[in-house]
mmCIF file of C-alpha atoms in Angstrom:
data_model
loop_
_atom_site.group_PDB
_atom_site.id
_atom_site.type_symbol
_atom_site.label_atom_id
_atom_site.label_comp_id
_atom_site.label_asym_id
_atom_site.label_seq_id
_atom_site.Cartn_x
_atom_site.Cartn_y
_atom_site.Cartn_z
ATOM 1 C CA UNK X 1403 0.010 -0.239 0.213
ATOM 2 C CA UNK X 1404 0.904 3.832 -0.410
ATOM 3 C CA UNK X 1405 -1.225 5.047 2.753
ATOM 4 C CA UNK X 1406 -1.537 3.871 6.444
ATOM 5 C CA UNK X 1407 -4.960 3.178 5.575
ATOM 6 C CA UNK X 1408 -3.731 0.650 3.097
ATOM 7 C CA UNK X 1409 -0.635 -0.577 4.311
ATOM 8 C CA UNK X 1410 -1.151 -1.170 8.232
ATOM 9 C CA UNK X 1411 -4.492 -3.407 7.493
ATOM 10 C CA UNK X 1412 -1.830 -5.570 6.222
ATOM 11 C CA UNK X 1413 0.532 -5.605 9.117
ATOM 12 C CA UNK X 1414 3.518 -3.513 6.947
ATOM 13 C CA UNK X 1415 4.528 -0.103 7.436
ATOM 14 C CA UNK X 1416 4.220 3.010 4.836
ATOM 15 C CA UNK X 1417 7.937 3.547 4.147
ATOM 16 C CA UNK X 1418 9.734 5.290 1.372
ATOM 17 C CA UNK X 1419 13.430 5.475 0.215
ATOM 18 C CA UNK X 1420 12.131 8.810 -0.651
ATOM 19 C CA UNK X 1421 10.965 9.673 2.899
ATOM 20 C CA UNK X 1422 14.133 9.958 4.894
ATOM 21 C CA UNK X 1423 11.453 10.098 8.023
ATOM 22 C CA UNK X 1424 10.585 6.237 7.207
ATOM 23 C CA UNK X 1425 13.759 4.342 6.030
ATOM 24 C CA UNK X 1426 13.257 1.802 8.669
ATOM 25 C CA UNK X 1427 9.567 1.265 7.198
ATOM 26 C CA UNK X 1428 10.700 1.364 4.182
ATOM 27 C CA UNK X 1429 13.785 -1.601 5.297
ATOM 28 C CA UNK X 1430 11.455 -4.016 6.853
ATOM 29 C CA UNK X 1431 8.705 -3.254 3.779
ATOM 30 C CA UNK X 1432 11.692 -4.121 1.072
ATOM 31 C CA UNK X 1433 12.684 -7.167 2.879
ATOM 32 C CA UNK X 1434 9.270 -8.382 3.440
ATOM 33 C CA UNK X 1435 8.307 -8.152 -0.041
ATOM 34 C CA UNK X 1436 11.054 -9.868 -1.294
ATOM 35 C CA UNK X 1437 10.005 -12.845 0.500
ATOM 36 C CA UNK X 1438 6.370 -12.712 -0.337
ATOM 37 C CA UNK X 1439 7.688 -12.281 -4.343
ATOM 38 C CA UNK X 1440 10.035 -15.533 -3.642
ATOM 39 C CA UNK X 1441 6.281 -17.886 -2.601
ATOM 40 C CA UNK X 1442 4.584 -15.903 -5.261
ATOM 41 C CA UNK X 1443 7.205 -16.592 -7.860
ATOM 42 C CA UNK X 1444 7.175 -20.727 -6.513
ATOM 43 C CA UNK X 1445 3.648 -21.180 -6.456
ATOM 44 C CA UNK X 1446 3.410 -20.085 -10.511
ATOM 45 C CA UNK X 1447 6.338 -22.272 -11.101
ATOM 46 C CA UNK X 1448 5.928 -25.584 -9.670
ATOM 47 C CA UNK X 1449 2.858 -27.965 -9.194
ATOM 48 C CA UNK X 1450 3.534 -27.953 -5.702
ATOM 49 C CA UNK X 1451 5.449 -25.800 -3.434
ATOM 50 C CA UNK X 1452 7.105 -25.240 -0.215
ATOM 51 C CA UNK X 1453 8.450 -21.981 1.514
ATOM 52 C CA UNK X 1454 10.244 -21.434 4.913
ATOM 53 C CA UNK X 1455 11.223 -17.791 5.124
ATOM 54 C CA UNK X 1456 11.518 -15.338 8.264
ATOM 55 C CA UNK X 1457 8.168 -13.722 7.450
ATOM 56 C CA UNK X 1458 6.361 -15.875 5.717
ATOM 57 C CA UNK X 1459 6.050 -20.846 6.143
ATOM 58 C CA UNK X 1460 4.242 -21.936 3.405
ATOM 59 C CA UNK X 1461 2.219 -24.303 4.253
ATOM 60 C CA UNK X 1462 1.775 -23.693 8.115
ATOM 61 C CA UNK X 1463 3.328 -26.680 10.047
ATOM 62 C CA UNK X 1464 0.944 -29.005 11.713
ATOM 63 C CA UNK X 1465 -2.168 -29.309 9.780
ATOM 64 C CA UNK X 1466 -3.760 -32.428 9.602
ATOM 65 C CA UNK X 1467 -4.657 -34.028 6.597
ATOM 66 C CA UNK X 1468 -5.322 -37.877 5.938
ATOM 67 C CA UNK X 1469 -4.103 -38.779 8.686
ATOM 68 C CA UNK X 1470 -1.043 -36.993 8.273
ATOM 69 C CA UNK X 1471 0.600 -33.892 7.920
ATOM 70 C CA UNK X 1472 0.313 -30.947 5.124
ATOM 71 C CA UNK X 1473 3.896 -30.935 3.082
ATOM 72 C CA UNK X 1474 3.136 -29.112 0.222
ATOM 73 C CA UNK X 1475 0.842 -26.527 -1.898
ATOM 74 C CA UNK X 1476 -0.705 -26.185 -4.702
ATOM 75 C CA UNK X 1477 -2.026 -22.797 -6.780
ATOM 76 C CA UNK X 1478 -5.584 -23.639 -8.382
ATOM 77 C CA UNK X 1479 -6.468 -22.259 -10.677
ATOM 78 C CA UNK X 1480 -2.972 -22.852 -12.754
ATOM 79 C CA UNK X 1481 -1.537 -18.922 -13.830
ATOM 80 C CA UNK X 1482 -1.557 -18.583 -18.084
ATOM 81 C CA UNK X 1483 2.769 -19.212 -18.861
ATOM 82 C CA UNK X 1484 4.314 -17.141 -20.263
ATOM 83 C CA UNK X 1485 3.932 -14.716 -17.218
ATOM 84 C CA UNK X 1486 5.493 -11.610 -17.717
ATOM 85 C CA UNK X 1487 7.044 -9.808 -13.846
ATOM 86 C CA UNK X 1488 6.740 -6.289 -13.847
ATOM 87 C CA UNK X 1489 7.496 -3.675 -11.056
ATOM 88 C CA UNK X 1490 7.658 -0.260 -9.972
ATOM 89 C CA UNK X 1491 10.763 1.762 -9.428
ATOM 90 C CA UNK X 1492 10.320 4.044 -6.963
ATOM 91 C CA UNK X 1493 13.609 4.537 -5.711
ATOM 92 C CA UNK X 1494 17.539 3.634 -6.081
ATOM 93 C CA UNK X 1495 17.398 0.468 -4.072
ATOM 94 C CA UNK X 1496 14.346 -0.561 -6.039
ATOM 95 C CA UNK X 1497 16.107 0.196 -9.475
ATOM 96 C CA UNK X 1498 18.992 -2.041 -8.189
ATOM 97 C CA UNK X 1499 16.512 -4.862 -7.189
ATOM 98 C CA UNK X 1500 14.338 -4.872 -9.588
ATOM 99 C CA UNK X 1501 16.694 -5.862 -12.881
ATOM 100 C CA UNK X 1502 18.536 -8.311 -10.495
ATOM 101 C CA UNK X 1503 15.590 -10.206 -10.588
ATOM 102 C CA UNK X 1504 14.582 -10.280 -13.872
ATOM 103 C CA UNK X 1505 11.622 -8.837 -14.177
ATOM 104 C CA UNK X 1506 10.919 -5.795 -16.079
ATOM 105 C CA UNK X 1507 10.667 -2.191 -14.354
ATOM 106 C CA UNK X 1508 7.730 0.684 -14.426
ATOM 107 C CA UNK X 1509 8.431 3.717 -14.596
ATOM 108 C CA UNK X 1510 6.241 6.852 -13.217
ATOM 109 C CA UNK X 1511 5.671 9.957 -11.918
ATOM 110 C CA UNK X 1512 9.539 11.498 -12.592
ATOM 111 C CA UNK X 1513 10.723 13.962 -13.918
ATOM 112 C CA UNK X 1514 11.635 13.559 -17.730
ATOM 113 C CA UNK X 1515 15.448 13.428 -17.053
ATOM 114 C CA UNK X 1516 15.024 11.551 -14.330
ATOM 115 C CA UNK X 1517 13.384 8.599 -16.443
ATOM 116 C CA UNK X 1518 15.964 8.986 -18.802
ATOM 117 C CA UNK X 1519 18.767 8.464 -16.559
ATOM 118 C CA UNK X 1520 17.146 5.473 -14.778
ATOM 119 C CA UNK X 1521 15.636 3.925 -18.089
ATOM 120 C CA UNK X 1522 18.945 3.597 -19.052
ATOM 121 C CA UNK X 1523 20.547 2.882 -15.570
ATOM 122 C CA UNK X 1524 17.876 -0.098 -15.405
ATOM 123 C CA UNK X 1525 19.472 -1.367 -18.673
ATOM 124 C CA UNK X 1526 23.466 -1.186 -17.277
ATOM 125 C CA UNK X 1527 22.137 -3.022 -14.389
ATOM 126 C CA UNK X 1528 20.104 -5.741 -16.435
ATOM 127 C CA UNK X 1529 23.104 -6.328 -18.403
ATOM 128 C CA UNK X 1530 25.890 -6.778 -15.711
ATOM 129 C CA UNK X 1531 23.215 -9.369 -13.937
ATOM 130 C CA UNK X 1532 21.977 -11.042 -16.765
ATOM 131 C CA UNK X 1533 24.749 -10.951 -19.376
ATOM 132 C CA UNK X 1534 22.411 -9.717 -22.003
ATOM 133 C CA UNK X 1535 21.944 -6.267 -23.389
ATOM 134 C CA UNK X 1536 18.374 -4.691 -23.406
ATOM 135 C CA UNK X 1537 16.931 -2.951 -26.433
ATOM 136 C CA UNK X 1538 15.944 0.704 -25.754
ATOM 137 C CA UNK X 1539 12.818 -0.043 -24.796
ATOM 138 C CA UNK X 1540 13.455 -3.711 -23.844
ATOM 139 C CA UNK X 1541 11.643 -4.692 -20.158
ATOM 140 C CA UNK X 1542 11.021 -0.653 -19.181
ATOM 141 C CA UNK X 1543 7.271 0.387 -19.013
ATOM 142 C CA UNK X 1544 6.423 4.089 -19.248
ATOM 143 C CA UNK X 1545 3.089 5.164 -16.463
ATOM 144 C CA UNK X 1546 1.785 8.936 -18.241
ATOM 145 C CA UNK X 1547 -0.719 10.768 -16.819
ATOM 146 C CA UNK X 1548 -3.101 11.231 -19.657
ATOM 147 C CA UNK X 1549 -5.800 14.017 -19.830
ATOM 148 C CA UNK X 1550 -7.067 14.555 -23.781
ATOM 149 C CA UNK X 1551 -9.717 16.976 -23.872
ATOM 150 C CA UNK X 1552 -10.865 19.146 -27.539
ATOM 151 C CA UNK X 1553 -8.318 21.997 -26.094
ATOM 152 C CA UNK X 1554 -5.602 22.814 -24.023
ATOM 153 C CA UNK X 1555 -7.082 24.705 -21.649
ATOM 154 C CA UNK X 1556 -10.181 22.372 -21.638
ATOM 155 C CA UNK X 1557 -8.256 19.749 -20.381
ATOM 156 C CA UNK X 1558 -6.368 22.140 -17.634
ATOM 157 C CA UNK X 1559 -10.098 22.332 -16.629
ATOM 158 C CA UNK X 1560 -10.670 19.183 -16.616
ATOM 159 C CA UNK X 1561 -7.708 17.481 -14.908
ATOM 160 C CA UNK X 1562 -7.060 19.949 -12.008
ATOM 161 C CA UNK X 1563 -9.453 18.824 -9.583
ATOM 162 C CA UNK X 1564 -8.304 15.094 -9.990
ATOM 163 C CA UNK X 1565 -4.639 15.877 -10.300
ATOM 164 C CA UNK X 1566 -4.811 18.000 -6.572
ATOM 165 C CA UNK X 1567 -6.921 15.461 -4.491
ATOM 166 C CA UNK X 1568 -4.430 12.462 -6.520
ATOM 167 C CA UNK X 1569 -0.934 14.819 -4.996
ATOM 168 C CA UNK X 1570 -2.828 15.217 -1.500
ATOM 169 C CA UNK X 1571 -3.605 11.492 -1.369
ATOM 170 C CA UNK X 1572 0.126 10.630 -2.044
ATOM 171 C CA UNK X 1573 2.423 13.690 -1.836
ATOM 172 C CA UNK X 1574 3.168 13.718 2.123
ATOM 173 C CA UNK X 1575 4.641 10.102 1.412
ATOM 174 C CA UNK X 1576 7.471 11.221 -0.497
ATOM 175 C CA UNK X 1577 5.983 10.470 -3.997
ATOM 176 C CA UNK X 1578 6.968 13.935 -5.360
ATOM 177 C CA UNK X 1579 10.410 13.509 -4.842
ATOM 178 C CA UNK X 1580 11.098 12.508 -9.007
ATOM 179 C CA UNK X 1581 10.012 15.527 -9.585
ATOM 180 C CA UNK X 1582 12.429 18.569 -10.207
ATOM 181 C CA UNK X 1583 13.659 20.595 -7.338
ATOM 182 C CA UNK X 1584 14.732 24.387 -7.713
ATOM 183 C CA UNK X 1585 18.292 22.959 -7.110
ATOM 184 C CA UNK X 1586 17.724 20.572 -9.687
ATOM 185 C CA UNK X 1587 18.302 17.777 -8.251
ATOM 186 C CA UNK X 1588 14.789 15.832 -6.269
ATOM 187 C CA UNK X 1589 12.328 18.141 -4.751
ATOM 188 C CA UNK X 1590 12.274 17.629 -1.463
ATOM 189 C CA UNK X 1591 9.672 15.621 0.352
ATOM 190 C CA UNK X 1592 6.221 16.158 0.616
ATOM 191 C CA UNK X 1593 6.016 18.487 -2.106
ATOM 192 C CA UNK X 1594 2.249 18.948 -3.220
ATOM 193 C CA UNK X 1595 3.034 20.019 -6.912
ATOM 194 C CA UNK X 1596 0.496 22.102 -9.139
ATOM 195 C CA UNK X 1597 -0.987 20.961 -12.334
ATOM 196 C CA UNK X 1598 1.596 23.329 -14.178
ATOM 197 C CA UNK X 1599 4.720 21.481 -12.553
ATOM 198 C CA UNK X 1600 3.183 17.952 -13.870
ATOM 199 C CA UNK X 1601 3.043 19.475 -17.151
ATOM 200 C CA UNK X 1602 6.386 20.776 -16.863
ATOM 201 C CA UNK X 1603 8.097 17.440 -15.747
ATOM 202 C CA UNK X 1604 5.793 15.729 -17.926
ATOM 203 C CA UNK X 1605 4.499 13.258 -15.651
ATOM 204 C CA UNK X 1606 1.357 14.595 -16.894
ATOM 205 C CA UNK X 1607 0.489 15.073 -20.410
ATOM 206 C CA UNK X 1608 -2.690 17.087 -20.923
ATOM 207 C CA UNK X 1609 -4.353 18.587 -24.121
ATOM 208 C CA UNK X 1610 -5.772 18.160 -27.617
ATOM 209 C CA UNK X 1611 -5.351 14.765 -29.008
ATOM 210 C CA UNK X 1612 -2.745 15.738 -30.737
ATOM 211 C CA UNK X 1613 -1.229 17.684 -28.148
ATOM 212 C CA UNK X 1614 -1.057 14.288 -26.211
ATOM 213 C CA UNK X 1615 0.551 12.201 -29.275
ATOM 214 C CA UNK X 1616 3.118 14.759 -29.385
ATOM 215 C CA UNK X 1617 4.007 14.442 -25.338
ATOM 216 C CA UNK X 1618 4.094 10.911 -25.917
ATOM 217 C CA UNK X 1619 5.634 10.750 -29.027
ATOM 218 C CA UNK X 1620 8.599 12.815 -27.242
ATOM 219 C CA UNK X 1621 9.264 9.787 -24.762
ATOM 220 C CA UNK X 1622 8.575 7.287 -27.573
ATOM 221 C CA UNK X 1623 11.419 8.636 -29.461
ATOM 222 C CA UNK X 1624 13.781 9.158 -26.391
ATOM 223 C CA UNK X 1625 13.472 6.462 -24.945
ATOM 224 C CA UNK X 1626 12.921 3.938 -27.308
ATOM 225 C CA UNK X 1627 9.756 3.293 -25.659
ATOM 226 C CA UNK X 1628 7.758 0.173 -26.119
ATOM 227 C CA UNK X 1629 5.598 -0.276 -23.425
ATOM 228 C CA UNK X 1630 3.458 2.277 -22.644
ATOM 229 C CA UNK X 1631 0.936 2.196 -19.332
ATOM 230 C CA UNK X 1632 -2.167 4.698 -19.558
ATOM 231 C CA UNK X 1633 -3.434 6.378 -16.167
ATOM 232 C CA UNK X 1634 -6.453 8.049 -17.394
ATOM 233 C CA UNK X 1635 -8.925 7.698 -14.329
ATOM 234 C CA UNK X 1636 -8.210 10.392 -11.553
ATOM 235 C CA UNK X 1637 -9.806 10.592 -8.297
ATOM 236 C CA UNK X 1638 -13.142 11.792 -8.654
ATOM 237 C CA UNK X 1639 -13.653 11.069 -12.035
ATOM 238 C CA UNK X 1640 -16.611 8.506 -13.423
ATOM 239 C CA UNK X 1641 -16.062 5.280 -14.886
ATOM 240 C CA UNK X 1642 -17.673 7.015 -18.502
ATOM 241 C CA UNK X 1643 -15.076 9.934 -18.001
ATOM 242 C CA UNK X 1644 -12.670 6.854 -18.094
ATOM 243 C CA UNK X 1645 -13.970 5.113 -20.696
ATOM 244 C CA UNK X 1646 -14.151 8.604 -22.448
ATOM 245 C CA UNK X 1647 -10.987 9.046 -22.496
ATOM 246 C CA UNK X 1648 -9.323 5.320 -23.543
ATOM 247 C CA UNK X 1649 -11.787 5.670 -26.600
ATOM 248 C CA UNK X 1650 -10.383 9.038 -27.432
ATOM 249 C CA UNK X 1651 -7.277 7.641 -26.670
ATOM 250 C CA UNK X 1652 -8.133 4.406 -29.049
ATOM 251 C CA UNK X 1653 -9.648 6.698 -32.049
ATOM 252 C CA UNK X 1654 -8.101 10.251 -31.656
ATOM 253 C CA UNK X 1655 -4.489 9.839 -30.242
ATOM 254 C CA UNK X 1656 -2.801 6.293 -31.292
ATOM 255 C CA UNK X 1657 -3.210 7.048 -34.853
ATOM 256 C CA UNK X 1658 -1.371 9.823 -34.603
ATOM 257 C CA UNK X 1659 1.676 8.191 -32.879
#
């Protein structure tokens, strides 16, 4: 989870490497998450699995079953293979860990220059870990918050309420550290950016179909982008609005790309 009401109900704490006050919680969550992924990978890969770690034991000891005890578990229904593994890359420790595990990296909410730096660094770390040079867009995905309206002014008005609520929700927990600060480095933890700041950072692409296509095309050309995840639903939006945005992307933006 990203806020206390999500995370603490599941036994973790909200931790962010980008928020110095939460480093201990971040370290605990990172350890627990890595072990959880070991469990999930084993369950997905094997017909039967067992696991014993610091945080998780599957199956728990002592479960009676037909005169004996449960020694292994199965996952039913089986996943559809091949399974693709993707993980958000939001901090320097994650940037190190994700390519090491061989997962694809998902990049979001960072200034475009930081995206480029981390994108390239991910490729270097992946090659070091696995001995394979990645194509420019291979194993990396970009998430962009988009709002498409007939004009730029209409897109600003449409996006602003949801944008501001989004950052009230996530800003206090360090998520805006990916933005560019006044000193040219990462913004200070706790920043609640304006929509104009998000547009300048190119984390939010808003405007007419032509303007949104131009914003996405810049990333395509800079990164060799192959995998794009759209974030078209802002806090307060109806499902009807989201459906409209996806339709406009498919019919009015995608053909321009």
